[in-house]
Short mmCIF file of C-alpha atoms in Angstrom, two decimals:
data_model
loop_
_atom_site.label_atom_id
_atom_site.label_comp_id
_atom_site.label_asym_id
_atom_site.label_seq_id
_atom_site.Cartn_x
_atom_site.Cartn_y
_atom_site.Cartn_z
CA UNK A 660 -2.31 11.31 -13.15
CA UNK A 661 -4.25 12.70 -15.97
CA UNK A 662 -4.01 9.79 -17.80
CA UNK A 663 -5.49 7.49 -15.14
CA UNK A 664 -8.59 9.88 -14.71
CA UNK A 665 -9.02 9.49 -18.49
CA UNK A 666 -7.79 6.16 -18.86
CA UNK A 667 -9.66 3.69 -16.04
CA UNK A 668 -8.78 0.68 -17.40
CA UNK A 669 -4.96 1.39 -16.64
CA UNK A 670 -6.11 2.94 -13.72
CA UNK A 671 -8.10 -1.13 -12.38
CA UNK A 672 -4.48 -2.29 -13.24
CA UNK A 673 -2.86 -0.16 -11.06
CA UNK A 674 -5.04 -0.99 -8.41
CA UNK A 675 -4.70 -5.08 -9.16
CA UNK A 676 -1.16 -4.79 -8.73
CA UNK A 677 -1.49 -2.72 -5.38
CA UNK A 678 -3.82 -5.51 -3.96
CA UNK A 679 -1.35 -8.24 -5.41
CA UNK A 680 1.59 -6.46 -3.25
CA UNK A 681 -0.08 -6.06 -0.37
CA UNK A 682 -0.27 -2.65 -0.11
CA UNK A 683 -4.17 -1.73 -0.31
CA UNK A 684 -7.11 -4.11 1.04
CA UNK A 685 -8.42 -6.61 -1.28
CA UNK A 686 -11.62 -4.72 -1.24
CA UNK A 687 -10.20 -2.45 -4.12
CA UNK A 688 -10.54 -5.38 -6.02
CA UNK A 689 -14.33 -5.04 -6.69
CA UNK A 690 -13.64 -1.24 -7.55
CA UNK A 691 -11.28 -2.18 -10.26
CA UNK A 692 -13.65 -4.46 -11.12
CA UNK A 693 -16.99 -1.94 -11.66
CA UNK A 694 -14.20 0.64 -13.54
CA UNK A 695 -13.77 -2.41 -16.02
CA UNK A 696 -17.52 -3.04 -16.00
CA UNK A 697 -19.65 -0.57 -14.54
CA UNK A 698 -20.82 1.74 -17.84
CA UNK A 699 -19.27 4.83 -16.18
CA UNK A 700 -15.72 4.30 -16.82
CA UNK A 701 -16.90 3.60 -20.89
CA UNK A 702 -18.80 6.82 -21.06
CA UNK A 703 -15.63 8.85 -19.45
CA UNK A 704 -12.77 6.94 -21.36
CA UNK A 705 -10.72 9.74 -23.22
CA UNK A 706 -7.78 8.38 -24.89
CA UNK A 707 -4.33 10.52 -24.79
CA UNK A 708 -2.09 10.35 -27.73
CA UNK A 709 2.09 9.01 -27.15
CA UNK A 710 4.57 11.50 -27.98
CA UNK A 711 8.08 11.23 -27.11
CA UNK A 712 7.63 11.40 -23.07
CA UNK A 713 4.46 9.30 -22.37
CA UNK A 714 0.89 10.32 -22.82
CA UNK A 715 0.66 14.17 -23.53
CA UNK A 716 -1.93 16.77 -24.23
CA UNK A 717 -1.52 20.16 -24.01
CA UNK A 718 -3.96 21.43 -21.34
CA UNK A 719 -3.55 25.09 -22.10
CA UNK A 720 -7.03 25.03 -23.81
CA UNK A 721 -8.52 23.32 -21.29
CA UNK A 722 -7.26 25.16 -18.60
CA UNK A 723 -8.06 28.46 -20.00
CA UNK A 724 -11.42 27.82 -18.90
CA UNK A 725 -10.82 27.70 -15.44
CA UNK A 726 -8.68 30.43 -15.77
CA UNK A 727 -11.67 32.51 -17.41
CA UNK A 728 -13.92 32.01 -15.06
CA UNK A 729 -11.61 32.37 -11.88
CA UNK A 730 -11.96 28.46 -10.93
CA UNK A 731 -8.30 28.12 -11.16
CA UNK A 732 -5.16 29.77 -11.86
CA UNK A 733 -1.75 28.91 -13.31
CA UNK A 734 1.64 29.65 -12.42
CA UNK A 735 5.04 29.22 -14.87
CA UNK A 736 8.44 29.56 -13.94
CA UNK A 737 11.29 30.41 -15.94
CA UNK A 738 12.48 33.25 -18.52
CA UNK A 739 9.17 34.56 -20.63
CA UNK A 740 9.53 33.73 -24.30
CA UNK A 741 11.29 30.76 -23.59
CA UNK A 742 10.28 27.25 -22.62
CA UNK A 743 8.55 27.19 -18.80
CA UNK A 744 10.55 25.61 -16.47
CA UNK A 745 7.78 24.55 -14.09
CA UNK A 746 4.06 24.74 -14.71
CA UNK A 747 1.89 24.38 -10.93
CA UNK A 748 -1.84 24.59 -11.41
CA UNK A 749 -3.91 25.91 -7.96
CA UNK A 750 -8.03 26.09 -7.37
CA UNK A 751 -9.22 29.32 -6.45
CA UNK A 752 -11.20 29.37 -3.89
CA UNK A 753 -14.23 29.62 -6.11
CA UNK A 754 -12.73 26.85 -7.90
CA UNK A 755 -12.48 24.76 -4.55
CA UNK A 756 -16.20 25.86 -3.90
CA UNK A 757 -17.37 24.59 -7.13
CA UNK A 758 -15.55 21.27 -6.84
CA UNK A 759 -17.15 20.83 -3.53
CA UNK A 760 -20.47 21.02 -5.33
CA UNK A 761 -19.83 19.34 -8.53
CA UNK A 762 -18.71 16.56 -6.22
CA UNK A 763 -21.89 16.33 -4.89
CA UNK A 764 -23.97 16.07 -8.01
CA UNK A 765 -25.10 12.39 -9.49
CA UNK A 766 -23.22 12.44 -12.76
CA UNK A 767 -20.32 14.44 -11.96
CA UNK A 768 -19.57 12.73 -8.64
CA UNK A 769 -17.72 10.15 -10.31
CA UNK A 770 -14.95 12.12 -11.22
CA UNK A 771 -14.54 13.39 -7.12
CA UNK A 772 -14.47 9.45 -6.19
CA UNK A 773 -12.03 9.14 -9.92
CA UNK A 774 -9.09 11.64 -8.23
CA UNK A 775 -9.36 10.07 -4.97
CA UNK A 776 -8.33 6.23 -6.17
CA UNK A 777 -5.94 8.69 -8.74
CA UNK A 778 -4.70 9.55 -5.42
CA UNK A 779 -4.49 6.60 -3.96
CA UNK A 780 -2.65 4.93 -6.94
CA UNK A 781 0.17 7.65 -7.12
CA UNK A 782 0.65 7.36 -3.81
CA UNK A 783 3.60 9.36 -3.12
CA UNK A 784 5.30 9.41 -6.39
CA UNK A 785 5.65 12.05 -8.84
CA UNK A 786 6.33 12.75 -12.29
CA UNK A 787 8.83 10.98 -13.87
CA UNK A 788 7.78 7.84 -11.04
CA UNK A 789 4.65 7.77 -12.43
CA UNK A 790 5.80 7.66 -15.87
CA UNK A 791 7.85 5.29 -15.44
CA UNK A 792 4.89 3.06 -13.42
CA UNK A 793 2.85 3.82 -17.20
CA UNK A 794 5.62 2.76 -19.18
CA UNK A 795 6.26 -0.57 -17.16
CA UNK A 796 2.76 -1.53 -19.48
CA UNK A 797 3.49 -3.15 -23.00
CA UNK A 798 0.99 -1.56 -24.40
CA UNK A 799 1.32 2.02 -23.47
CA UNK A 800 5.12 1.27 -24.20
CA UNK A 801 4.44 0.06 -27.47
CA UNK A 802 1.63 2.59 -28.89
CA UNK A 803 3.50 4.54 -31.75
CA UNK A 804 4.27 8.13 -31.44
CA UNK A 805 1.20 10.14 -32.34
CA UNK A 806 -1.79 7.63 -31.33
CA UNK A 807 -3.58 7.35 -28.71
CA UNK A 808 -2.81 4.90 -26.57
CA UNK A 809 -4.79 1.23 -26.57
CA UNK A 810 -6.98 0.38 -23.85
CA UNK A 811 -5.83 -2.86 -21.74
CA UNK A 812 -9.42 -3.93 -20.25
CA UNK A 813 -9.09 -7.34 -21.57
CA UNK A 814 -5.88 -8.63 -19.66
CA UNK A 815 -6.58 -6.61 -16.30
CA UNK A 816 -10.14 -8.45 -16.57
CA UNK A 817 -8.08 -11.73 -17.24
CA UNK A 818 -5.83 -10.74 -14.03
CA UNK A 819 -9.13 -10.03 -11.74
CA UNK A 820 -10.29 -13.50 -12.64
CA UNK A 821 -7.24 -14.94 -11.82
CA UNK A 822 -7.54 -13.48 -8.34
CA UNK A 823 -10.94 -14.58 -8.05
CA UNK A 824 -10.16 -18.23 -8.86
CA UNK A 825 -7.56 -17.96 -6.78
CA UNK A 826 -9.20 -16.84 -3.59
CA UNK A 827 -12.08 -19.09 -4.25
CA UNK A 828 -10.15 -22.23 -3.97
CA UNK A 829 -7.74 -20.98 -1.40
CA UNK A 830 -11.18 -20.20 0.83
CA UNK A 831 -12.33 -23.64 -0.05
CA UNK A 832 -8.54 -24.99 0.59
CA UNK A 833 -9.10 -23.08 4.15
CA UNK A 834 -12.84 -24.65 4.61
CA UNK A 835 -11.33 -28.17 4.12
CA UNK A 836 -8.68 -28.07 6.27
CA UNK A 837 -10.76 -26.49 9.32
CA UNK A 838 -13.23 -29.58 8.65
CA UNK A 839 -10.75 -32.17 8.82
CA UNK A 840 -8.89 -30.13 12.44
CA UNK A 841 -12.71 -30.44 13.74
CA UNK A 842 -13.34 -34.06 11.96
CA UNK A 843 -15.89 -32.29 10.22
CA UNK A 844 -17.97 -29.40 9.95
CA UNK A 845 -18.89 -26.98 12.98
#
């Protein structure tokens, strides 16, 4: 999920292909189209690096900084000194306070409205679902071990187009044939 906050690009691609199954409203179209366009999603574009199980980044440093100032807290399971076999990450309650009002500011309000279509795209998958969903992308497939992954903008702005077109000359397909039921217009 991190890297659809960080990546919004994949994350308007994710969204086309919910609206081409049928399983969001159409109206998500314009929001992939303003995180393609708008000059938010540019200014909060942070790429992740491949390594050997998808986009990774250690967010221990990160994290720490939560964990400093009480905002959040982490919990590992598993033998100490050896590898964790589950990591779960929880908001304090001061942590849940802050969010609250961070999501409320102008500039960091974006990322608030960012998690919720994050939510929305995950839906109810998990982990290794979601990987997989990344994966099913060429380019994210492709990127080397040790780069950071490519952005895709182009062909998910060559996909909304194609929706546009199309829904512009189905509505005029629909037009025309309500004219000729009525022998012409209403």
């Amino acid at each position: 999920m991190d890297f659809w906050m960080r990546n919004p690009d994949y994350l308007a691609d994710e969204l086309v292909t919910l609206v081409e199954a049928g399983k969001i409203h159409d109206d998500h179209l314009k929001v992939a189209w303003s995180l393609l366009n708008d000059p938010e999603p540019d200014l909060r574009w942070y790429p992740m690096p491949r390594w050997f199980f998808g986009a990774y980044e250690q967010l221990d440093d990160a994290f720490a900084m939560l964990e400093t100032y009480g905002l959040a807290m982490l919990q590992r399971t598993g033998q100490p000194g050896k590898k964790s076999q589950r990591n779960q990450f929880f908001l304090t309650q001061a942590g849940a306070n802050a969010a609250v009002e961070l999501a409320e500011e102008p500039l960091l309000g974006w990322y608030a409205k960012q998690v919720k279509r994050v939510k929305l795209v995950a839906g109810d998958d998990v982990g290794q679902r979601l990987k997989d969903r990344q994966y099913q992308q060429a380019t994210y497939a492709g990127t080397e071990l040790g780069l950071d992954i490519a952005p895709i903008a182009p062909r998910v702005q060559q996909r909304l187009a194609a929706l546009r077109a199309s829904a512009l000359t189905q509505s005029r397909t629909t037009v025309a044939a309500s004219a000729d039921s009525t022998g012409g217009y209403a």
